[in-house]
mmCIF file of C-alpha atoms in Angstrom:
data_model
loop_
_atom_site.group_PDB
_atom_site.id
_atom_site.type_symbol
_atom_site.label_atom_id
_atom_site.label_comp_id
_atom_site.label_asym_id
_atom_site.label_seq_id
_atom_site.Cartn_x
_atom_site.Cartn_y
_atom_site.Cartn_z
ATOM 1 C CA UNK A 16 18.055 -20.767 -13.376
ATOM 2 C CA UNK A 17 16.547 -17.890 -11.285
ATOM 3 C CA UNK A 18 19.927 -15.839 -9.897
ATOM 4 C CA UNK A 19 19.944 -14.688 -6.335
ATOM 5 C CA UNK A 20 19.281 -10.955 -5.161
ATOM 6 C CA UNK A 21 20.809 -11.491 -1.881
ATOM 7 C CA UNK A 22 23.952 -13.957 -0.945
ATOM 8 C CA UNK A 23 25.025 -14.338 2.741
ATOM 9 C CA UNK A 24 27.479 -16.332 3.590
ATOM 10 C CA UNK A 25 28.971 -16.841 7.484
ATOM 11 C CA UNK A 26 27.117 -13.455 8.390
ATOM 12 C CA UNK A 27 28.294 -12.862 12.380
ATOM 13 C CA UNK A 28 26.694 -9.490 14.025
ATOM 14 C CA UNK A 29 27.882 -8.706 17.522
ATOM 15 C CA UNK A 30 25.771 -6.812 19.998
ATOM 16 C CA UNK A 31 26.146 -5.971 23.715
ATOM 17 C CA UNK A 32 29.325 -8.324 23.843
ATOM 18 C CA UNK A 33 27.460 -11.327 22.513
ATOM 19 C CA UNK A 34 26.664 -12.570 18.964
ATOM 20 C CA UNK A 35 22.981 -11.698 17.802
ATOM 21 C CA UNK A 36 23.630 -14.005 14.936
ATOM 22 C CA UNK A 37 26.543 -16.234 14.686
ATOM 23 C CA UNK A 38 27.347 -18.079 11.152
ATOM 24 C CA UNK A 39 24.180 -17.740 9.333
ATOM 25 C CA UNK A 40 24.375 -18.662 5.801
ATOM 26 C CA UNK A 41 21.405 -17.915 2.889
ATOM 27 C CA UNK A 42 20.153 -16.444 -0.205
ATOM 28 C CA UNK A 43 17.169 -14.548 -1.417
ATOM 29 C CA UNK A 44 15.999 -15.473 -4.757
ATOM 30 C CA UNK A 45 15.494 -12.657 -7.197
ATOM 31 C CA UNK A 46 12.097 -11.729 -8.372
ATOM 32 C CA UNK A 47 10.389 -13.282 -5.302
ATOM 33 C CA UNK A 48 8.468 -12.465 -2.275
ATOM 34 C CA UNK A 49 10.344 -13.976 0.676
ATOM 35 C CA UNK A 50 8.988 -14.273 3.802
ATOM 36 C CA UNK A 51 11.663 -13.749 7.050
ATOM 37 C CA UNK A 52 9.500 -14.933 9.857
ATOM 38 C CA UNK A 53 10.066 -15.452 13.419
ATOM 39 C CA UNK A 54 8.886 -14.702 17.085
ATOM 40 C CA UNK A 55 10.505 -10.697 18.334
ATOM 41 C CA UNK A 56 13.562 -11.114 19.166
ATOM 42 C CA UNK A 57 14.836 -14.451 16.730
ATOM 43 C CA UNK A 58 17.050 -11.139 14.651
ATOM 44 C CA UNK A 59 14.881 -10.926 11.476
ATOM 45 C CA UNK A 60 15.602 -6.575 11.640
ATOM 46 C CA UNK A 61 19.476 -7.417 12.765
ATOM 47 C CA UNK A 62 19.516 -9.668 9.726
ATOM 48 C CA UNK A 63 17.543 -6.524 6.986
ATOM 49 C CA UNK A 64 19.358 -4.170 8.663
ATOM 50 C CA UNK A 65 22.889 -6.160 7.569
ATOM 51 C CA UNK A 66 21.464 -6.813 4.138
ATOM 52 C CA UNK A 67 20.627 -2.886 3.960
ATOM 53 C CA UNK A 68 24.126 -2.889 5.224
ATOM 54 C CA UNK A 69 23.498 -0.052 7.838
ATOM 55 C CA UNK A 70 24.123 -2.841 10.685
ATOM 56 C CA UNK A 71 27.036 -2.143 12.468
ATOM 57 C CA UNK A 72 29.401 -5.163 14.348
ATOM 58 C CA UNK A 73 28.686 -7.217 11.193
ATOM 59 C CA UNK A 74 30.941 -10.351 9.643
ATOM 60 C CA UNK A 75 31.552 -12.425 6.957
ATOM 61 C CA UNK A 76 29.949 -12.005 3.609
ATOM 62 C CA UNK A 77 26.807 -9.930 2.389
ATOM 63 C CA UNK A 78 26.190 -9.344 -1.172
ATOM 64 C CA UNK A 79 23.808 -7.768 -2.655
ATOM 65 C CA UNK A 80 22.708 -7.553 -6.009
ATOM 66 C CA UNK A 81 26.095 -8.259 -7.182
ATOM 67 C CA UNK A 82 27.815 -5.589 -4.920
ATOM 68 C CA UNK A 83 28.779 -5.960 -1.163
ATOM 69 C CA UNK A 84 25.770 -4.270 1.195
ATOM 70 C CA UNK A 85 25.602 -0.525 1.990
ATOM 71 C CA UNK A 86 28.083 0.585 -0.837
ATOM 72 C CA UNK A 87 27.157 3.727 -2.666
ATOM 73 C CA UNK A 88 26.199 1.782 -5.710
ATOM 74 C CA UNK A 89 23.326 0.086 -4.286
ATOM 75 C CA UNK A 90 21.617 3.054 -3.019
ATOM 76 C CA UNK A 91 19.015 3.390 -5.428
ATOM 77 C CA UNK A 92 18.569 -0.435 -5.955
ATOM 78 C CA UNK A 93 17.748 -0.864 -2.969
ATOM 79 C CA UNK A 94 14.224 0.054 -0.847
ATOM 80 C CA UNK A 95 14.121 0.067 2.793
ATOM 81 C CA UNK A 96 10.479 0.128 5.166
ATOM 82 C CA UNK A 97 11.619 0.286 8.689
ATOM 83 C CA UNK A 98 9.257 -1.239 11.630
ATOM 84 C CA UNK A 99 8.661 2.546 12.560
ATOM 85 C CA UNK A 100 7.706 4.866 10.277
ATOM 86 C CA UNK A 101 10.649 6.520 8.672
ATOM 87 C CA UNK A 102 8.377 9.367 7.407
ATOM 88 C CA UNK A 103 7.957 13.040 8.490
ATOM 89 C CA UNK A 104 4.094 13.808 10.475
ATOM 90 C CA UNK A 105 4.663 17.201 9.804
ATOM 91 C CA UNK A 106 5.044 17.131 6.031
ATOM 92 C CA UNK A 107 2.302 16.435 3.191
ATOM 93 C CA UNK A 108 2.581 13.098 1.720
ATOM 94 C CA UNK A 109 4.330 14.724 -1.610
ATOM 95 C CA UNK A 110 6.770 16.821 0.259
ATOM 96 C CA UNK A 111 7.542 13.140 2.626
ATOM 97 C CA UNK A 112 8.329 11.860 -0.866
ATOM 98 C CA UNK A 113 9.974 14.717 -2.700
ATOM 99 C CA UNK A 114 12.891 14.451 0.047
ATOM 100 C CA UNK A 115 13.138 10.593 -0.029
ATOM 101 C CA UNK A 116 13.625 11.139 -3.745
ATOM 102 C CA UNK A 117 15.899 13.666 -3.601
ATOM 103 C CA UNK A 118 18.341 11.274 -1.030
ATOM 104 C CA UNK A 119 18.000 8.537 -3.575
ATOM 105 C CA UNK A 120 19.523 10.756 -6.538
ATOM 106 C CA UNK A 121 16.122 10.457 -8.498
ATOM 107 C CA UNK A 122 16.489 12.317 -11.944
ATOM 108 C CA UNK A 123 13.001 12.935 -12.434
ATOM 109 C CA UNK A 124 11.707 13.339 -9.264
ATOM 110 C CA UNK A 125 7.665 14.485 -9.882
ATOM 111 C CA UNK A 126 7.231 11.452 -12.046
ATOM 112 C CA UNK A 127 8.561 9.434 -9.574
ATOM 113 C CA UNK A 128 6.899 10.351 -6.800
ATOM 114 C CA UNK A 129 3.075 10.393 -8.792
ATOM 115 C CA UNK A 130 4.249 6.742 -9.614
ATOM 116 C CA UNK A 131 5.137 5.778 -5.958
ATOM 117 C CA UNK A 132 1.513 7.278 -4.987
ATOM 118 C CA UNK A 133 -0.045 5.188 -7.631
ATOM 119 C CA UNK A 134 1.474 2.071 -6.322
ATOM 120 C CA UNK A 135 0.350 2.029 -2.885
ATOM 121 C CA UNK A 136 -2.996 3.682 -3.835
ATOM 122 C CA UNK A 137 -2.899 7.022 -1.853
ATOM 123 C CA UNK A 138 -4.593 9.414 -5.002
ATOM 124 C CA UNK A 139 -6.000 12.024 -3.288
ATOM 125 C CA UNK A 140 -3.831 12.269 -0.668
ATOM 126 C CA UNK A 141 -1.277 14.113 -1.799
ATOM 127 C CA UNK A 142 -1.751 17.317 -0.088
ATOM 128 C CA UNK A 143 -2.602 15.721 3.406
ATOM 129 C CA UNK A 144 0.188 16.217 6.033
ATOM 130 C CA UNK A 145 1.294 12.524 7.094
ATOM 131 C CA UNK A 146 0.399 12.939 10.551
ATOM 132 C CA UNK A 147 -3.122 13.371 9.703
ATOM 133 C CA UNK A 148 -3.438 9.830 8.338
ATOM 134 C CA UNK A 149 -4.516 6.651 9.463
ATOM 135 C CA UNK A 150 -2.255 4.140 10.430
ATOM 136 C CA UNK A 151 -2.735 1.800 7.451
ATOM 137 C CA UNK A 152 -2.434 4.623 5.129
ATOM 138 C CA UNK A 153 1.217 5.953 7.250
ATOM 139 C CA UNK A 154 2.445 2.708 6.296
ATOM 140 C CA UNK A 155 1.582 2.945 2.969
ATOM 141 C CA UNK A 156 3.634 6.513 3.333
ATOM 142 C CA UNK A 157 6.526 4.673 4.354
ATOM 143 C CA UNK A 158 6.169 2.011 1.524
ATOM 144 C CA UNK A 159 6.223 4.393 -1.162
ATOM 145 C CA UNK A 160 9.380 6.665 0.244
ATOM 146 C CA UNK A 161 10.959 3.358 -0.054
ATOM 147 C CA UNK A 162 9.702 2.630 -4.026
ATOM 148 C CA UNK A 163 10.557 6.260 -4.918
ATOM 149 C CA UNK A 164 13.870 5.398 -6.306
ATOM 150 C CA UNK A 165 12.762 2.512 -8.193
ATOM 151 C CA UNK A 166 14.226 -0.385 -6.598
ATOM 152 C CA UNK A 167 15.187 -3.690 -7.294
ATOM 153 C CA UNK A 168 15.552 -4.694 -3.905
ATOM 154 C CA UNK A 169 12.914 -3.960 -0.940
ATOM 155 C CA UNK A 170 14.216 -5.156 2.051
ATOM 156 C CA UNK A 171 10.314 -4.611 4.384
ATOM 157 C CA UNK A 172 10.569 -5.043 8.007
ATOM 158 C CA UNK A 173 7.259 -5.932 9.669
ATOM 159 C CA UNK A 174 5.399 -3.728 6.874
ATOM 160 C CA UNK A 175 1.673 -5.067 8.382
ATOM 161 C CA UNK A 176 2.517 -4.758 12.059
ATOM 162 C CA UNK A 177 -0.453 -3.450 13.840
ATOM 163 C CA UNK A 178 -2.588 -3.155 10.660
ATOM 164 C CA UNK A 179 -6.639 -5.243 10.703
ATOM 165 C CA UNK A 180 -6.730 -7.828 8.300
ATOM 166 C CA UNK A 181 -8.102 -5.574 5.794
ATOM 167 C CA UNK A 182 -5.123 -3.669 5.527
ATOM 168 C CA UNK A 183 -2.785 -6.652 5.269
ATOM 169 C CA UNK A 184 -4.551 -8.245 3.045
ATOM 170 C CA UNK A 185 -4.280 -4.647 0.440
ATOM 171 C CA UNK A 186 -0.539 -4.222 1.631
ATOM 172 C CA UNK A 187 -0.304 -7.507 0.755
ATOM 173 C CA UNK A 188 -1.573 -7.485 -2.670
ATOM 174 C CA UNK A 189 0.641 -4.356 -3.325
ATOM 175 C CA UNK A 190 3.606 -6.888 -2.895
ATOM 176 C CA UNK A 191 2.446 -9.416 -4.965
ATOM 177 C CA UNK A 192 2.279 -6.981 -8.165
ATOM 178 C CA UNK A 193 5.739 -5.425 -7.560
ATOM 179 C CA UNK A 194 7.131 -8.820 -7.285
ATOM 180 C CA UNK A 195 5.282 -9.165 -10.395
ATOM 181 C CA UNK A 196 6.835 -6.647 -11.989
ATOM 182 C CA UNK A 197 9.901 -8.046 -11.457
ATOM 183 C CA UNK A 198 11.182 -7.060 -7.993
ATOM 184 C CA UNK A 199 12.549 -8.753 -5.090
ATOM 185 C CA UNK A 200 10.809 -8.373 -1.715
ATOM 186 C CA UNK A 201 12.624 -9.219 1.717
ATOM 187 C CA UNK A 202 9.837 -9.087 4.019
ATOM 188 C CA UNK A 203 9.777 -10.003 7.664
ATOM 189 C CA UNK A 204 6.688 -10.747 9.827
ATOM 190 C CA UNK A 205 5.787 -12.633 12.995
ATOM 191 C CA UNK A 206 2.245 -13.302 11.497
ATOM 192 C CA UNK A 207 2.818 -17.076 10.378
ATOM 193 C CA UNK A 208 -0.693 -16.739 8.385
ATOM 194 C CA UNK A 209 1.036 -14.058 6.337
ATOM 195 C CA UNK A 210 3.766 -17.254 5.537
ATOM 196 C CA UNK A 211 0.990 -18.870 2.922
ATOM 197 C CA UNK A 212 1.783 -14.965 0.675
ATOM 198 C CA UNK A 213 5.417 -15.670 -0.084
ATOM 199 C CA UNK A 214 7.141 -17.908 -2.361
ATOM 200 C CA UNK A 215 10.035 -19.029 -0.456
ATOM 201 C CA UNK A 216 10.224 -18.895 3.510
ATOM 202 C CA UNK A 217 13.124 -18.258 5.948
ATOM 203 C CA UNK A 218 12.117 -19.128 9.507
ATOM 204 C CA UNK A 219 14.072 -17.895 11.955
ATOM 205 C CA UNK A 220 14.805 -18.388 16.041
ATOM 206 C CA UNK A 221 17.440 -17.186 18.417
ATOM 207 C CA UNK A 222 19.581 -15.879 15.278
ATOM 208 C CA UNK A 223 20.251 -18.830 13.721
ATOM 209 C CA UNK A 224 17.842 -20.420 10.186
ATOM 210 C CA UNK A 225 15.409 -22.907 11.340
ATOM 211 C CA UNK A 226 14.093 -23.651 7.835
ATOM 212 C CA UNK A 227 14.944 -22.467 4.063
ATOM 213 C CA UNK A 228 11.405 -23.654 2.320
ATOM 214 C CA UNK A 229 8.338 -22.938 0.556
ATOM 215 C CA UNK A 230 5.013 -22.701 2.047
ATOM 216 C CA UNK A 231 4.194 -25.952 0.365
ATOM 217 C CA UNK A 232 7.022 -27.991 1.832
ATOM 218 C CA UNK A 233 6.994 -26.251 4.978
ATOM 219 C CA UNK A 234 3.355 -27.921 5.700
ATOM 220 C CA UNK A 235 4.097 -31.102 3.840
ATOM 221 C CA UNK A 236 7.109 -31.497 6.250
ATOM 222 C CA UNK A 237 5.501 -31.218 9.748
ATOM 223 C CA UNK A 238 2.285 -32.217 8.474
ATOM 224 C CA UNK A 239 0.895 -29.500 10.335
ATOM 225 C CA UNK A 240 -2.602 -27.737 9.105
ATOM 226 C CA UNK A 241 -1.068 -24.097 8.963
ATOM 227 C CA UNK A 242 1.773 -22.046 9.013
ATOM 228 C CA UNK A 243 1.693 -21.118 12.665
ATOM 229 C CA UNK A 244 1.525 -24.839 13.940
ATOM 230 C CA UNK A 245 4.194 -26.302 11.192
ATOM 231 C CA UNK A 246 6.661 -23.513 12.303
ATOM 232 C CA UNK A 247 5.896 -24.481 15.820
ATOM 233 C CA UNK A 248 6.674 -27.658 14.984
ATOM 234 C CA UNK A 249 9.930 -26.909 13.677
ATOM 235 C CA UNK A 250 10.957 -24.962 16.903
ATOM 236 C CA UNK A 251 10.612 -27.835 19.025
ATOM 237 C CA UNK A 252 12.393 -29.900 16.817
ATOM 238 C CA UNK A 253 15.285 -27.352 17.015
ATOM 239 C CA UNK A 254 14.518 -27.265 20.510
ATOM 240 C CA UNK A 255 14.992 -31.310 21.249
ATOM 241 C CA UNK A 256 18.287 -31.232 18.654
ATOM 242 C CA UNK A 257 19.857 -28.345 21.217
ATOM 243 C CA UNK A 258 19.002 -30.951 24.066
ATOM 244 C CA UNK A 259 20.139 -33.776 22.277
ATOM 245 C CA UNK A 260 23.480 -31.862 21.881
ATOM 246 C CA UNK A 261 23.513 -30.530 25.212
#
């Protein structure tokens, strides 16, 4: 039986007064490629920011990989790709990854870094400062600062925002070997189409879980034609249940 990379369990984060999310409960299979999807604002980053455990106002339970989030222990097992790029315009590409690797404790930091660069396929750009670079290949920057430790974990918030369809489609493909070799990939999107790339799906709205699925099931259930209309569907069921309550 495939263990779990990720266990939350009555996760309440506060914000402003109010709760963001209030009692949310799931797990992220390990060695997968899930997909947290939603519309801006349903708390997929509150949510990746509490598993990366640098949320603050947060409750209840959030383990990962065996360890509660944000202890010192998980800070090489675990990646993190902010919406914004987290890297440095001013610096080369190596010297961008050079520092990541020297936060994450990395004991052989060259090799690491030539092995990030191989991953997301920037040979030949070593040298260039970051802020010379196009926007696809900045967020391929800011994928490899987060592989340079070697994680288990990579926790990816909107990794393809404002990328062509070219560009998602490579990004894409990068995330589909690493899973492959045996990672775990938290990624969040609000491109349903991107839904039909990951093995298990959490759809989200208004903080709270709207479906725990696969891309399979989540079409076979609202017998919808594609991801965008079948999650659609599911938000006006949640919708008519609120009324219902109401």
């Amino acid at each position: 039986m495939r263990k779990n990379a990720v266990v939350i369990a009555g996760l309440r984060v506060v914000r402003g007064g109010r709760p963001v999310i209030d009692g949310l409960d799931l797990s992220v299979p390990a060695g997968s490629v899930v997909g947290l999807l939603g519309p801006s604002g349903s708390g997929k980053t509150t949510l990746m920011r509490s598993v990366v455990g640098v949320q603050a106002s947060v409750t209840g339970s959030v383990e990962v990989l065996g360890a509660t989030a944000g202890t010192p222990a998980l800070r090489r097992r675990v990646g993190y790709m902010t919406q914004d790029a987290s890297v440095y315009t001013d610096l080369t590409v190596v010297q961008n990854l050079r520092y990541f690797a020297a936060l994450a404790g990395v004991p052989s930091p060259a090799r690491a870094v030539a092995a990030a660069v191989a991953t997301v396929d920037l040979g030949g750009h070593e040298r260039q400062r970051v802020g010379t670079l196009s926007g696809g290949e900045r967020s391929r920057v800011s994928l490899a600062a987060a592989l340079v430790g070697d994680p288990e974990l990579l926790v990816l918030d909107e990794p393809t925002v404002g990328l062509d369809p070219v560009l998602r489609r490579d990004l894409w493909a990068v995330f589909r070997r690493l899973a492959a070799e045996g990672r775990t990939l938290l990624v969040s999107s609000h491109v349903m189409d991107e839904a039909t790339q990951c093995d298990r799906l959490l759809l989200m709205r208004a903080g709270g879980l709207v479906a725990d699925t696969t891309p399979d099931d989540l079409l076979a259930g609202t017998g919808a034609p594609d991801a965008e209309r079948a999650f659609l569907t599911l938000i006006d069921r949640a919708a008519r249940r609120e009324e219902d309550v109401r």
